[in-house]
Amino acid sequence: MARVEVHPDRVVIRLTASEKFAAMRRRDIELDRSAITSAIVTDDPWVWVRGVRAPGAALPGRLAAGTWRNFTGRDFVLVRSGRKAVVIDLENPEGSEEDHGWRGEFDHFSRVIVSTVHAGELIQALRLDGGATEVDTEA
């Protein structure tokens, strides 16, 4: 299960080896915490998945892992059936879609959807006002 770490300046989603393989990623997800516009908990994460999978893996209604491309940008999805999920919407910086060759400090996604048994705790950790508190939850 992926591990979600909430730091004062960033949110890190540490993927297991099997999740990296399914999502076709070499590294973990790092999100700029100041770019988060909203975060909610949902019982049905499948209605929040939008666009076309590229790259990644999916078993409809059971598992979705990887990047989904749509008109608003790219979404990262790591969803399993039977679990609540956290939907995090982010604002994309100007020109992030044109920077295909440059890997910056943070990943540029429009939305991140992660299934977790600790959804409520993750939302509470995201509400903290930048103190030195670090909260780890497992997805």
PDB file of C-alpha atoms in Angstrom:
ATOM      1  CA  MET A   1       0.000   0.000   0.000  1.00  0.00           C
ATOM      2  CA  ALA A   2       1.230   3.457  -0.882  1.00  0.00           C
ATOM      3  CA  ARG A   3       2.348   5.682   1.959  1.00  0.00           C
ATOM      4  CA  VAL A   4       1.183   9.303   1.991  1.00  0.00           C
ATOM      5  CA  GLU A   5       3.420  11.749   3.852  1.00  0.00           C
ATOM      6  CA  VAL A   6       2.228  15.280   4.564  1.00  0.00           C
ATOM      7  CA  HIS A   7       5.051  17.784   5.107  1.00  0.00           C
ATOM      8  CA  PRO A   8       4.732  21.560   5.656  1.00  0.00           C
ATOM      9  CA  ASP A   9       5.660  22.334   2.021  1.00  0.00           C
ATOM     10  CA  ARG A  10       4.831  19.148   0.125  1.00  0.00           C
ATOM     11  CA  VAL A  11       2.771  15.967  -0.019  1.00  0.00           C
ATOM     12  CA  VAL A  12       4.700  12.818  -0.956  1.00  0.00           C
ATOM     13  CA  ILE A  13       2.983   9.634  -2.128  1.00  0.00           C
ATOM     14  CA  ARG A  14       5.514   6.809  -1.735  1.00  0.00           C
ATOM     15  CA  LEU A  15       4.544   3.995  -4.080  1.00  0.00           C
ATOM     16  CA  THR A  16       5.409   0.340  -3.552  1.00  0.00           C
ATOM     17  CA  ALA A  17       7.316  -1.506  -6.273  1.00  0.00           C
ATOM     18  CA  SER A  18       4.143  -3.161  -7.571  1.00  0.00           C
ATOM     19  CA  GLU A  19       2.299   0.182  -7.663  1.00  0.00           C
ATOM     20  CA  LYS A  20       5.176   1.784  -9.580  1.00  0.00           C
ATOM     21  CA  PHE A  21       5.036  -1.105 -12.044  1.00  0.00           C
ATOM     22  CA  ALA A  22       1.250  -0.833 -12.495  1.00  0.00           C
ATOM     23  CA  ALA A  23       1.368   2.973 -12.793  1.00  0.00           C
ATOM     24  CA  MET A  24       4.448   2.793 -15.057  1.00  0.00           C
ATOM     25  CA  ARG A  25       6.386   5.263 -12.890  1.00  0.00           C
ATOM     26  CA  ARG A  26       9.997   5.226 -11.785  1.00  0.00           C
ATOM     27  CA  ARG A  27       9.646   7.557  -8.828  1.00  0.00           C
ATOM     28  CA  ASP A  28       7.227   8.617  -6.126  1.00  0.00           C
ATOM     29  CA  ILE A  29       4.681  11.431  -6.481  1.00  0.00           C
ATOM     30  CA  GLU A  30       5.637  14.815  -4.975  1.00  0.00           C
ATOM     31  CA  LEU A  31       2.995  17.541  -4.848  1.00  0.00           C
ATOM     32  CA  ASP A  32       3.407  21.190  -3.945  1.00  0.00           C
ATOM     33  CA  ARG A  33       1.197  21.702  -0.905  1.00  0.00           C
ATOM     34  CA  SER A  34       0.570  25.353  -1.763  1.00  0.00           C
ATOM     35  CA  ALA A  35      -0.928  24.293  -5.134  1.00  0.00           C
ATOM     36  CA  ILE A  36      -3.731  22.264  -3.483  1.00  0.00           C
ATOM     37  CA  THR A  37      -7.083  23.938  -4.118  1.00  0.00           C
ATOM     38  CA  SER A  38      -9.373  21.314  -2.555  1.00  0.00           C
ATOM     39  CA  ALA A  39      -9.335  17.883  -0.956  1.00  0.00           C
ATOM     40  CA  ILE A  40     -12.369  15.701  -0.280  1.00  0.00           C
ATOM     41  CA  VAL A  41     -13.155  12.140   0.780  1.00  0.00           C
ATOM     42  CA  THR A  42     -15.349  10.019  -1.468  1.00  0.00           C
ATOM     43  CA  ASP A  43     -16.894   6.557  -1.111  1.00  0.00           C
ATOM     44  CA  ASP A  44     -17.021   6.105  -4.900  1.00  0.00           C
ATOM     45  CA  PRO A  45     -13.709   7.218  -6.445  1.00  0.00           C
ATOM     46  CA  TRP A  46     -14.645   5.865  -9.887  1.00  0.00           C
ATOM     47  CA  VAL A  47     -16.899   8.853 -10.633  1.00  0.00           C
ATOM     48  CA  TRP A  48     -13.915  11.195 -10.153  1.00  0.00           C
ATOM     49  CA  VAL A  49     -11.653   9.426 -12.682  1.00  0.00           C
ATOM     50  CA  ARG A  50     -11.656  11.429 -15.914  1.00  0.00           C
ATOM     51  CA  GLY A  51      -9.903  11.208 -19.263  1.00  0.00           C
ATOM     52  CA  VAL A  52      -7.910   8.475 -20.987  1.00  0.00           C
ATOM     53  CA  ARG A  53      -5.352   6.256 -19.273  1.00  0.00           C
ATOM     54  CA  ALA A  54      -1.834   6.861 -20.574  1.00  0.00           C
ATOM     55  CA  PRO A  55       0.318   5.258 -19.131  1.00  0.00           C
ATOM     56  CA  GLY A  56      -0.932   2.935 -16.427  1.00  0.00           C
ATOM     57  CA  ALA A  57      -3.076  -0.100 -15.697  1.00  0.00           C
ATOM     58  CA  ALA A  58      -6.783  -0.529 -15.090  1.00  0.00           C
ATOM     59  CA  LEU A  59      -9.284  -3.265 -14.312  1.00  0.00           C
ATOM     60  CA  PRO A  60     -12.678  -1.513 -14.567  1.00  0.00           C
ATOM     61  CA  GLY A  61     -14.332  -1.259 -11.169  1.00  0.00           C
ATOM     62  CA  ARG A  62     -11.444  -3.021  -9.402  1.00  0.00           C
ATOM     63  CA  LEU A  63      -8.114  -1.204  -9.860  1.00  0.00           C
ATOM     64  CA  ALA A  64      -6.794   1.933 -11.531  1.00  0.00           C
ATOM     65  CA  ALA A  65      -3.152   3.013 -11.327  1.00  0.00           C
ATOM     66  CA  GLY A  66      -1.335   5.547 -13.444  1.00  0.00           C
ATOM     67  CA  THR A  67      -1.786   8.779 -15.339  1.00  0.00           C
ATOM     68  CA  TRP A  68      -5.048   9.838 -16.961  1.00  0.00           C
ATOM     69  CA  ARG A  69      -4.900  12.609 -19.575  1.00  0.00           C
ATOM     70  CA  ASN A  70      -7.823  14.978 -20.104  1.00  0.00           C
ATOM     71  CA  PHE A  71      -8.622  18.518 -21.261  1.00  0.00           C
ATOM     72  CA  THR A  72      -7.540  20.068 -17.949  1.00  0.00           C
ATOM     73  CA  GLY A  73      -4.144  18.338 -17.860  1.00  0.00           C
ATOM     74  CA  ARG A  74      -2.987  15.121 -16.240  1.00  0.00           C
ATOM     75  CA  ASP A  75      -4.456  13.249 -13.269  1.00  0.00           C
ATOM     76  CA  PHE A  76      -2.710  10.621 -11.153  1.00  0.00           C
ATOM     77  CA  VAL A  77      -4.980   7.792 -10.020  1.00  0.00           C
ATOM     78  CA  LEU A  78      -4.295   5.000  -7.518  1.00  0.00           C
ATOM     79  CA  VAL A  79      -7.717   3.518  -6.757  1.00  0.00           C
ATOM     80  CA  ARG A  80      -8.786   0.120  -5.432  1.00  0.00           C
ATOM     81  CA  SER A  81     -12.331  -1.151  -5.030  1.00  0.00           C
ATOM     82  CA  GLY A  82     -13.864  -1.274  -1.568  1.00  0.00           C
ATOM     83  CA  ARG A  83     -11.866   1.647  -0.152  1.00  0.00           C
ATOM     84  CA  LYS A  84     -12.586   5.318   0.360  1.00  0.00           C
ATOM     85  CA  ALA A  85     -10.436   7.703  -1.600  1.00  0.00           C
ATOM     86  CA  VAL A  86      -9.109  11.213  -1.220  1.00  0.00           C
ATOM     87  CA  VAL A  87      -9.529  13.492  -4.247  1.00  0.00           C
ATOM     88  CA  ILE A  88      -6.960  16.299  -4.273  1.00  0.00           C
ATOM     89  CA  ASP A  89      -7.389  19.050  -6.862  1.00  0.00           C
ATOM     90  CA  LEU A  90      -4.349  21.162  -7.727  1.00  0.00           C
ATOM     91  CA  GLU A  91      -3.771  24.267  -9.788  1.00  0.00           C
ATOM     92  CA  ASN A  92      -1.294  23.835 -12.629  1.00  0.00           C
ATOM     93  CA  PRO A  93       1.443  26.450 -13.007  1.00  0.00           C
ATOM     94  CA  GLU A  94       1.671  28.262 -16.337  1.00  0.00           C
ATOM     95  CA  GLY A  95       3.542  26.254 -18.974  1.00  0.00           C
ATOM     96  CA  SER A  96       3.665  22.990 -17.020  1.00  0.00           C
ATOM     97  CA  GLU A  97       2.222  21.035 -19.949  1.00  0.00           C
ATOM     98  CA  GLU A  98       4.943  22.280 -22.321  1.00  0.00           C
ATOM     99  CA  ASP A  99       7.751  21.152 -19.979  1.00  0.00           C
ATOM    100  CA  HIS A 100       7.806  17.514 -21.081  1.00  0.00           C
ATOM    101  CA  GLY A 101      11.602  17.222 -21.057  1.00  0.00           C
ATOM    102  CA  TRP A 102      12.309  18.896 -17.739  1.00  0.00           C
ATOM    103  CA  ARG A 103      11.681  17.165 -14.440  1.00  0.00           C
ATOM    104  CA  GLY A 104      11.059  19.755 -11.758  1.00  0.00           C
ATOM    105  CA  GLU A 105      10.871  19.485  -8.017  1.00  0.00           C
ATOM    106  CA  PHE A 106       7.129  18.708  -8.017  1.00  0.00           C
ATOM    107  CA  ASP A 107       4.867  16.622 -10.240  1.00  0.00           C
ATOM    108  CA  HIS A 108       2.335  18.694 -12.187  1.00  0.00           C
ATOM    109  CA  PHE A 109      -1.052  17.010 -11.947  1.00  0.00           C
ATOM    110  CA  SER A 110      -4.504  18.598 -12.082  1.00  0.00           C
ATOM    111  CA  ARG A 111      -5.987  15.978  -9.767  1.00  0.00           C
ATOM    112  CA  VAL A 112      -4.689  13.145  -7.609  1.00  0.00           C
ATOM    113  CA  ILE A 113      -7.023  10.365  -6.470  1.00  0.00           C
ATOM    114  CA  VAL A 114      -5.658   7.941  -3.868  1.00  0.00           C
ATOM    115  CA  SER A 115      -7.546   5.142  -2.123  1.00  0.00           C
ATOM    116  CA  THR A 116      -6.760   4.916   1.567  1.00  0.00           C
ATOM    117  CA  VAL A 117      -8.198   3.467   4.749  1.00  0.00           C
ATOM    118  CA  HIS A 118      -7.009   6.644   6.527  1.00  0.00           C
ATOM    119  CA  ALA A 119      -8.902   9.155   4.378  1.00  0.00           C
ATOM    120  CA  GLY A 120     -10.191  11.248   7.288  1.00  0.00           C
ATOM    121  CA  GLU A 121      -6.755  11.490   8.897  1.00  0.00           C
ATOM    122  CA  LEU A 122      -5.225  12.536   5.576  1.00  0.00           C
ATOM    123  CA  ILE A 123      -7.767  15.346   5.155  1.00  0.00           C
ATOM    124  CA  GLN A 124      -7.065  16.547   8.711  1.00  0.00           C
ATOM    125  CA  ALA A 125      -3.309  16.512   8.037  1.00  0.00           C
ATOM    126  CA  LEU A 126      -3.791  18.579   4.873  1.00  0.00           C
ATOM    127  CA  ARG A 127      -5.674  21.232   6.896  1.00  0.00           C
ATOM    128  CA  LEU A 128      -2.701  21.914   9.183  1.00  0.00           C
ATOM    129  CA  ASP A 129      -1.260  25.389   8.737  1.00  0.00           C
ATOM    130  CA  GLY A 130       2.335  24.687   7.754  1.00  0.00           C
ATOM    131  CA  GLY A 131       3.790  23.889  11.184  1.00  0.00           C
ATOM    132  CA  ALA A 132       6.623  21.431  11.651  1.00  0.00           C
ATOM    133  CA  THR A 133       4.160  18.568  11.976  1.00  0.00           C
ATOM    134  CA  GLU A 134       4.664  15.567   9.741  1.00  0.00           C
ATOM    135  CA  VAL A 135       1.845  13.063   9.435  1.00  0.00           C
ATOM    136  CA  ASP A 136       2.260   9.675   7.766  1.00  0.00           C
ATOM    137  CA  THR A 137      -0.729   7.649   6.610  1.00  0.00           C
ATOM    138  CA  GLU A 138      -0.742   4.505   4.539  1.00  0.00           C
ATOM    139  CA  ALA A 139      -2.925   4.450   1.445  1.00  0.00           C
TER     140      ALA A 139
END
